[in-house]
Coordinates of C-alpha atoms and ligand atoms in Angstrom, one line a residue:
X45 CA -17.3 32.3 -43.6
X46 CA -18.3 28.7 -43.3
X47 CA -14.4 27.8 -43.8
X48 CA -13.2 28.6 -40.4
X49 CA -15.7 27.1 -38.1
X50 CA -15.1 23.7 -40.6
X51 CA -10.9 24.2 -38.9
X52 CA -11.6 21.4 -36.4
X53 CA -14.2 19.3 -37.9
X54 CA -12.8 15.6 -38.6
X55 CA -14.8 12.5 -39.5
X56 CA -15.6 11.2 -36.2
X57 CA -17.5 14.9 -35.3
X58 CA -19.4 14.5 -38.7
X59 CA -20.8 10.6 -37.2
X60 CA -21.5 12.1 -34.3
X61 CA -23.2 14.9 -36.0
X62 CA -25.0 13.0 -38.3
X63 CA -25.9 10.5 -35.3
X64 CA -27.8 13.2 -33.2
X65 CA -29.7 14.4 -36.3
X66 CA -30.8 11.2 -37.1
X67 CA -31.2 10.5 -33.1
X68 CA -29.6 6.6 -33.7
X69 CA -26.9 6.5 -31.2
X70 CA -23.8 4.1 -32.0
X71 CA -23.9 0.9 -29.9
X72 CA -22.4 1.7 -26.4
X73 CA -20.9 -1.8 -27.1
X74 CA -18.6 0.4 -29.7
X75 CA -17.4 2.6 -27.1
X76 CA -14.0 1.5 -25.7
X77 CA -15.2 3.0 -22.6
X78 CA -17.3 0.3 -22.6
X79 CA -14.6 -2.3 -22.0
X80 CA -13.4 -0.5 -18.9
X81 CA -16.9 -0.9 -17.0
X82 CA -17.3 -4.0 -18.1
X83 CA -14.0 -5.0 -16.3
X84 CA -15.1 -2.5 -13.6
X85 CA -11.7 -0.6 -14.0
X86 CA -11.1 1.4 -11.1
X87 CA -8.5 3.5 -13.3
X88 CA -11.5 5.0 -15.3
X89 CA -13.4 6.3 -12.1
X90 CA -13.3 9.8 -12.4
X91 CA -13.1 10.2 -16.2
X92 CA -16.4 9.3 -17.2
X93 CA -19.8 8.1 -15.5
X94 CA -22.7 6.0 -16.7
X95 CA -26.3 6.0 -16.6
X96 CA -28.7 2.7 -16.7
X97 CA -32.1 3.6 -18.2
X98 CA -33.7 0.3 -16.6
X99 CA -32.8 1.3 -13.4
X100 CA -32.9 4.9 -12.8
X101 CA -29.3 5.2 -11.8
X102 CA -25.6 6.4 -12.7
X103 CA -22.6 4.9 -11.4
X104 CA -19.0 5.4 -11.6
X105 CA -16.6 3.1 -14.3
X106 CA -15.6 0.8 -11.6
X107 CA -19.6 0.0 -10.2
X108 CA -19.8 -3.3 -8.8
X109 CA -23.4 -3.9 -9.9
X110 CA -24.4 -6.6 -11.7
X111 CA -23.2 -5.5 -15.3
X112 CA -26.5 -3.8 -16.8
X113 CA -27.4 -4.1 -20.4
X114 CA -25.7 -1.8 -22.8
X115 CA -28.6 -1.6 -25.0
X116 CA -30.1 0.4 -21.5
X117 CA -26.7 2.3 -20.7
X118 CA -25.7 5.7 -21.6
X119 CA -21.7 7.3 -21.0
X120 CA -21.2 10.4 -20.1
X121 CA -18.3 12.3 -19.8
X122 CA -18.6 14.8 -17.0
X123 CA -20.7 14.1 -13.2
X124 CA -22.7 16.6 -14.4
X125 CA -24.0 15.6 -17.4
X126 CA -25.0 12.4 -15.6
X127 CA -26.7 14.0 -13.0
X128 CA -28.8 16.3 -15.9
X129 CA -30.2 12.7 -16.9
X130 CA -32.4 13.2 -13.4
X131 CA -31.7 9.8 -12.1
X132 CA -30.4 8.7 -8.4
X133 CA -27.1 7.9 -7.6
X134 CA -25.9 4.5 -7.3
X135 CA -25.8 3.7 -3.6
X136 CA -23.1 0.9 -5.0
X137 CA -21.0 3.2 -6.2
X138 CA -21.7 6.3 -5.1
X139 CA -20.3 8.1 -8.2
X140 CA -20.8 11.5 -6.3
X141 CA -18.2 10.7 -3.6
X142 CA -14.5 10.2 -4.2
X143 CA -13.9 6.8 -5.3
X144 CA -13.5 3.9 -2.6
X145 CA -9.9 4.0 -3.6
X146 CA -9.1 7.8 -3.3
X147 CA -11.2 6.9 0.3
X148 CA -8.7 4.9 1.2
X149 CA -5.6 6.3 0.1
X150 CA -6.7 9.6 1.9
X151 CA -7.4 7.3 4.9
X152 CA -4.1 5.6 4.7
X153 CA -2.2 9.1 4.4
X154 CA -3.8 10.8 7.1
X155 CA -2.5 7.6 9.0
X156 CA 0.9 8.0 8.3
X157 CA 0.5 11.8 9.4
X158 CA -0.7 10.3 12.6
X159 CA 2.0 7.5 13.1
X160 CA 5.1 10.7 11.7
X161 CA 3.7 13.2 14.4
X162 CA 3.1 10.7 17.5
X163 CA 5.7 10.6 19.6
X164 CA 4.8 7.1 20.4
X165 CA 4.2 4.3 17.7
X166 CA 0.4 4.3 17.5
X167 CA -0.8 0.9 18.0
X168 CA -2.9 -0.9 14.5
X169 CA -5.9 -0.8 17.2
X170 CA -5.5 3.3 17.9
X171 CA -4.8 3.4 13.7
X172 CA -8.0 1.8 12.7
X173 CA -10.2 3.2 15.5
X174 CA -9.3 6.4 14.2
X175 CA -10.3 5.7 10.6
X176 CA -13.5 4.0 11.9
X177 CA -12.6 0.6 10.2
X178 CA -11.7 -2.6 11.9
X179 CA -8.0 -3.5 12.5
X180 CA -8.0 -6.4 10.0
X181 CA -9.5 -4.1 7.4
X182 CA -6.8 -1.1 8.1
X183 CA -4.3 -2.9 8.1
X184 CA -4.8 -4.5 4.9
X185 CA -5.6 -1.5 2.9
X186 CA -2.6 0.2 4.6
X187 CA 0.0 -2.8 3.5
X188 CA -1.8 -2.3 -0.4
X189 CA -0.8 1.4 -0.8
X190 CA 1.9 1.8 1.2
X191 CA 3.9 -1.6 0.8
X192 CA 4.6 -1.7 4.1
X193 CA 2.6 -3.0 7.8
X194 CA 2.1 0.1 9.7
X195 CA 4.5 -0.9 12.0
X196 CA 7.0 -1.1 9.6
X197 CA 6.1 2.2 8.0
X198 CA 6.6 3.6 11.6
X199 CA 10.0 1.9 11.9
X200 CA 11.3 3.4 8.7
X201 CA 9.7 7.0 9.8
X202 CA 12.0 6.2 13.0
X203 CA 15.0 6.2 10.7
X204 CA 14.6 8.3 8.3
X205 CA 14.5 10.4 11.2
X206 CA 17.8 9.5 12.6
X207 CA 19.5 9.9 9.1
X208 CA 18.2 13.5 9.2
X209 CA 18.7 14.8 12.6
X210 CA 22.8 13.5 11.5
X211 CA 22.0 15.2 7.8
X212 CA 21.0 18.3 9.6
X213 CA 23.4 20.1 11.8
X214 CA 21.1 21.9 13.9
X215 CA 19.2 19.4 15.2
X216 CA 22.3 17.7 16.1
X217 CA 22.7 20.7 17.8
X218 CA 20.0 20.8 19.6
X219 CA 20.1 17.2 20.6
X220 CA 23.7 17.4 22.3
X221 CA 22.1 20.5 24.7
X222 CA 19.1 18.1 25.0
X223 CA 21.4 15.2 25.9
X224 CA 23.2 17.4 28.4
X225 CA 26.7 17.2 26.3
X226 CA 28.4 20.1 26.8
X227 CA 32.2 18.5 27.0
X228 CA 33.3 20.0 24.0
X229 CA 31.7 23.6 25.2
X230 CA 34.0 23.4 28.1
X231 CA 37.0 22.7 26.2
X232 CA 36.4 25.5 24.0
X233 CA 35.7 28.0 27.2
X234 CA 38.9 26.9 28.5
X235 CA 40.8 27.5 25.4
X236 CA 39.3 30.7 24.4
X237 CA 42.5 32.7 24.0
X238 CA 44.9 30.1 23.1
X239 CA 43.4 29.1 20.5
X240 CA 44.5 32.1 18.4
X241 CA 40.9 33.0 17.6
X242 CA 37.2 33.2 19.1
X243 CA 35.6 30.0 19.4
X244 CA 32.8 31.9 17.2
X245 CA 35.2 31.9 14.5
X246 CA 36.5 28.4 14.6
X247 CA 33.2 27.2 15.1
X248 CA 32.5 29.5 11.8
X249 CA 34.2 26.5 9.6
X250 CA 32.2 24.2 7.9
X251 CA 29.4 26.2 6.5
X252 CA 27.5 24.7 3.3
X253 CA 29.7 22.0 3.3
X254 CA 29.8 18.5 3.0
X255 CA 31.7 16.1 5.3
X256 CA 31.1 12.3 5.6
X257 CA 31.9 10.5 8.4
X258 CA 31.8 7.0 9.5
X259 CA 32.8 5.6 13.1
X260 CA 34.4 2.6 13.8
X261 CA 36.7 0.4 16.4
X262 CA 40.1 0.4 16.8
X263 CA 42.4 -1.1 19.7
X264 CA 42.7 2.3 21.2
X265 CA 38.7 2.6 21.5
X266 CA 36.3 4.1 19.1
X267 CA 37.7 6.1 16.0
X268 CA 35.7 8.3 14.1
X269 CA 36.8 9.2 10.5
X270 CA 35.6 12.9 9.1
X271 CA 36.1 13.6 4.8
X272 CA 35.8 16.8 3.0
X273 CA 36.5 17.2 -0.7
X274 CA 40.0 17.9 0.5
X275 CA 41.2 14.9 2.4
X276 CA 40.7 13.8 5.8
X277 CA 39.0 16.1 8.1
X278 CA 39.0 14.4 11.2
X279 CA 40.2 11.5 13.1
X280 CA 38.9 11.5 16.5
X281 CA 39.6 8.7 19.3
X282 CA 37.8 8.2 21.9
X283 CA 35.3 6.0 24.3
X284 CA 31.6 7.3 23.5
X285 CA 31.3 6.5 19.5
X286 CA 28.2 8.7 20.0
X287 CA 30.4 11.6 22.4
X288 CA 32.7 11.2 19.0
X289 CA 29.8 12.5 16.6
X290 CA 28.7 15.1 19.0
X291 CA 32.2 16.4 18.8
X292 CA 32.6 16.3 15.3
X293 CA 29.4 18.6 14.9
X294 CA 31.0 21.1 17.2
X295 CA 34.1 21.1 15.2
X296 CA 32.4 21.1 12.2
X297 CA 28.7 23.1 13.4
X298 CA 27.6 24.6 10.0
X299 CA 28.4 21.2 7.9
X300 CA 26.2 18.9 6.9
X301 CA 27.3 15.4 8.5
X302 CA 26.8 12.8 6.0
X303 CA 26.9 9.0 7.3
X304 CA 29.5 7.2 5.2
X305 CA 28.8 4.7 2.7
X306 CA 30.3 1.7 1.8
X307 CA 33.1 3.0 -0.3
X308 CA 33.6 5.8 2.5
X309 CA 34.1 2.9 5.3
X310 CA 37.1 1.7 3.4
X311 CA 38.7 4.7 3.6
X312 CA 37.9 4.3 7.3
X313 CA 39.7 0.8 7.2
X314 CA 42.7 2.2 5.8
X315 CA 42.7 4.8 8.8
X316 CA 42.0 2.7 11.2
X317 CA 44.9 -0.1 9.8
X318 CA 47.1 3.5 10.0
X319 CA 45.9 3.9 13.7
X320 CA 47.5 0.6 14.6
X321 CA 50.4 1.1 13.1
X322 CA 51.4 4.7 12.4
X323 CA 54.9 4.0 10.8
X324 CA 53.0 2.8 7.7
X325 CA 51.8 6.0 7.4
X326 CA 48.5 7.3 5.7
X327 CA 48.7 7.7 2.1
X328 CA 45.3 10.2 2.5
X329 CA 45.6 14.1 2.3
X330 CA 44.9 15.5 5.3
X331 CA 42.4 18.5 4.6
X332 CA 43.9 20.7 8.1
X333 CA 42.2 23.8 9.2
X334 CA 43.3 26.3 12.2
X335 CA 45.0 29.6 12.0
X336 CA 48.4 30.2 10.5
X337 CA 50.1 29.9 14.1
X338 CA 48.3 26.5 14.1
X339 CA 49.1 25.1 10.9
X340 CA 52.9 25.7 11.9
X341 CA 52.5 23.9 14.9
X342 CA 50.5 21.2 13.4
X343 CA 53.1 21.1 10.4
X344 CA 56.2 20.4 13.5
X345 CA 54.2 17.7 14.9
X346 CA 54.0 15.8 11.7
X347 CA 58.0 16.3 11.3
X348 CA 58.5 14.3 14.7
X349 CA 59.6 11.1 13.8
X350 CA 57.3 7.4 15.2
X351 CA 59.0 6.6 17.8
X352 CA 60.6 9.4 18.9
X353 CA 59.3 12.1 21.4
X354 CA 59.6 16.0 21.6
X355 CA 58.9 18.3 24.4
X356 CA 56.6 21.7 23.6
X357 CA 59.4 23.7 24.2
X358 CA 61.2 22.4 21.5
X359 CA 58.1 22.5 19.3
X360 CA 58.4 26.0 20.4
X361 CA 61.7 26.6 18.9
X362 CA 61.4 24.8 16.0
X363 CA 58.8 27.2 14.9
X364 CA 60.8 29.7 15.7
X365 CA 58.5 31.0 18.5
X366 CA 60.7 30.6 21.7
X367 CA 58.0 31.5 24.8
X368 CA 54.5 30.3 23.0
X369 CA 54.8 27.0 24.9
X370 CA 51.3 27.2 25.8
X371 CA 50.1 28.5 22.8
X372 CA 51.6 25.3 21.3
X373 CA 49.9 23.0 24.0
X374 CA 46.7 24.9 22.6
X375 CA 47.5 24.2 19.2
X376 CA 48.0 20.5 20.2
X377 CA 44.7 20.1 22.2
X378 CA 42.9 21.8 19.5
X379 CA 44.4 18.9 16.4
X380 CA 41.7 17.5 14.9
X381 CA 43.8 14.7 13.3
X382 CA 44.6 12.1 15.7
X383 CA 47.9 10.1 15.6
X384 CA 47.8 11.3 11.9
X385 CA 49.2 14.8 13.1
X386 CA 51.0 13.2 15.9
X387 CA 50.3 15.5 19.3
X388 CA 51.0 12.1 21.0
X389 CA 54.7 12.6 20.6
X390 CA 54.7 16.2 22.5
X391 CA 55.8 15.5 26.0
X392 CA 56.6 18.0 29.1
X393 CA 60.6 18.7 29.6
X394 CA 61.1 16.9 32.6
X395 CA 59.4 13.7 30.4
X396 CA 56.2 13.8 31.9
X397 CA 53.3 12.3 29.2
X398 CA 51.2 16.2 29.7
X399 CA 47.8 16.2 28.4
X400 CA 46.1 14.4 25.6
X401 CA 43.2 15.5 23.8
X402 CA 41.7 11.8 23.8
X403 CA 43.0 10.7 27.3
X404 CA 46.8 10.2 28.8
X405 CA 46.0 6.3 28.8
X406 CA 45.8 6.4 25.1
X407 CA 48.8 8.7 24.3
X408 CA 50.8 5.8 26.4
X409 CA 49.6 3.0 24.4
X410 CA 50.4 5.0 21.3
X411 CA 53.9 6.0 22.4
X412 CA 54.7 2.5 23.8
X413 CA 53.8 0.6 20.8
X414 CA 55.8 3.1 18.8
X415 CA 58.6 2.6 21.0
X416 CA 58.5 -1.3 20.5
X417 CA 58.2 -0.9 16.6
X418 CA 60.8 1.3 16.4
X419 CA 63.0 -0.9 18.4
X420 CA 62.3 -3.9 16.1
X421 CA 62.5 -1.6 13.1
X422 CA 66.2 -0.6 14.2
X423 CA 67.1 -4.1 14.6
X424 CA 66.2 -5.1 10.9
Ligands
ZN280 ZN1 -23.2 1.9 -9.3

């Protein structure tokens, strides 16, 4: 009967039990809440409020009124049960409203909002109009939530955007039709057919995948370096670092592009040191995608000794496929590992350099300094 209702009852219900009969409340001074008003903790706003007799009034924890008398001061643990003591608000405090600090941290978010979605960096004067406080002000309680000056705040916004667009292949997308780019369309236009496949299903490699990339110099121009899990993706040459990214999305359009990190860039380095001189080889795996026809012509090219030159009708034979000279010109254009599967060394019959997928002037330099190596190399 009584036994149940008596489940919850501890010692500290039976003082306060036996307090209300006897109407004697404990000191406030007892109450550990006690300690957080008196140190005006802004922590405690929000958990309890407090009511001054003396004064007619209830405040919030944190009230920067002169501290009141605790003999005078009642806690209370919910708004409402202060407000049921029928006194006014502090117009200190104002324990009804969100607390000065959840005012300003609401202020200062719906500033960043502002500063993400403008596409010009708001100015501190254009910030702190719009909150209604004065620039000095703003700015202060902006750098005390955030960390950071609202211009640096914008700055990193800036960035963060950058890193994603690169994260995020469609936008990448989208920003080479929005730059105009359209290089690598053509290329594929022109190829349609010799490539051995749509460009639809070439371009279908890459989904939900990973590949890091980092772009750096080299003697020949600008070099980017592309990883999967497998090996090395890419190795593109070129002028543009940024044309170099752009192509690397449109080999690679369903991948997320990943920026490479410091232990990524020494992979580059050892590329890049195998870019100047190819006879040391590259002691990477190659991770080498195309179609089967491809992969054989790819897999002839890397048989071609530095130094030494071939012509695509060879190729041709070597492969065992007598009359797909052009296909194998294709195949060549399309290789997506520069100097590593060497297309450099594929000339025409009559000894004329042909095409190069990134630019006559740099299959010379390659071939000539192959040439000189591999006359020193034959002298040792
Ligand atoms: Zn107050």
């Amino acid at each position: 009967m009584a036994t149940p209702a008596l489940g919850g009852f501890n010692a500290a219900m039976f003082i306060t039990l036996q307090r209300d009969l006897k109407s004697t409340p404990l000191p406030v001074t007892d109450d550990p809440r006690w300690t957080r008003i008196v140190a005006r903790d802004k922590s405690a706003d929000g958990q309890f409020w407090y009511s001054v007799a003396t004064t007619g009034v209830y405040c919030r924890p944190s009230c920067p009124s002169r501290r009141a008398n605790p003999g005078n001061v009642q806690l209370h643990d919910t708004l409402a049960q202060a407000k049921a003591t029928g006194f006014r608000a502090c117009l200190r405090c104002n324990p009804d409203g969100p607390s000065p600090e959840a005012g300003n941290a609401a202020m200062v978010a719906k500033a960043c909002r502002f500063i993400e979605q403008s596409e010009e960096e708001p100015s501190l004067a254009e910030l702190a109009a719009a909150a209604s406080r004065s620039a000095g002000y703003f700015h202060r309680v902006f750098k005390a939530i955030t960390g950071l000056t609202p211009k640096d705040y914008a700055a990193a916004h800036r960035a963060a955007r950058v890193r994603q667009g690169l994260e995020d292949g469609a936008s990448v997308t989208v920003a080479i039709y929005d730059a105009g780019f359209n290089s690598s369309g053509r290329f594929y236009e022109k190829s349609t057919g010799m490539l051995g496949m749509t460009p639809t299903r070439y371009r279908a490699g890459g989904a939900h995948e990973d590949i890091r990339f980092a772009v750096g110099e080299t003697s020949l121009g600008a070099i980017l370096v592309a990883s999967s899990r497998k090996g090395v993706a890419s190795i593109l040459l070129g002028d543009d670092p940024d044309a170099l990214v752009r192509d690397l999305q449109d080999r690679f359009p369903k991948a997320r592009l990943i920026g490479g990190d410091r232990d990524y860039e020494a992979q580059v380095a050892r590329v890049v040191g195998f870019v100047e001189a190819p006879r040391l080889g590259l002691d990477l795996p190659l991770d080498v995608r195309g179609t089967a026809f491809q992969q054989r012509v790819w897999q002839a090219l890397r048989d071609i000794p530095a130094g030494s030159t071939v012509s695509y009708a060879e190729i041709a034979g070597r492969i065992g496929a007598p009359r797909a000279t052009r296909a194998i010109a294709a195949a060549c254009a399309a290789n997506a590992h520069a100097v590593a599967i060497p297309c450099h060394r594929v000339i025409r019959k009559d000894g004329a350099l042909s095409g190069y997928a990134w630019g006559a002037e740099r299959k010379r330099a390659l071939l000539d300094r192959e040439a000189v190596s591999g006359d020193r190399s034959s002298r040792v």
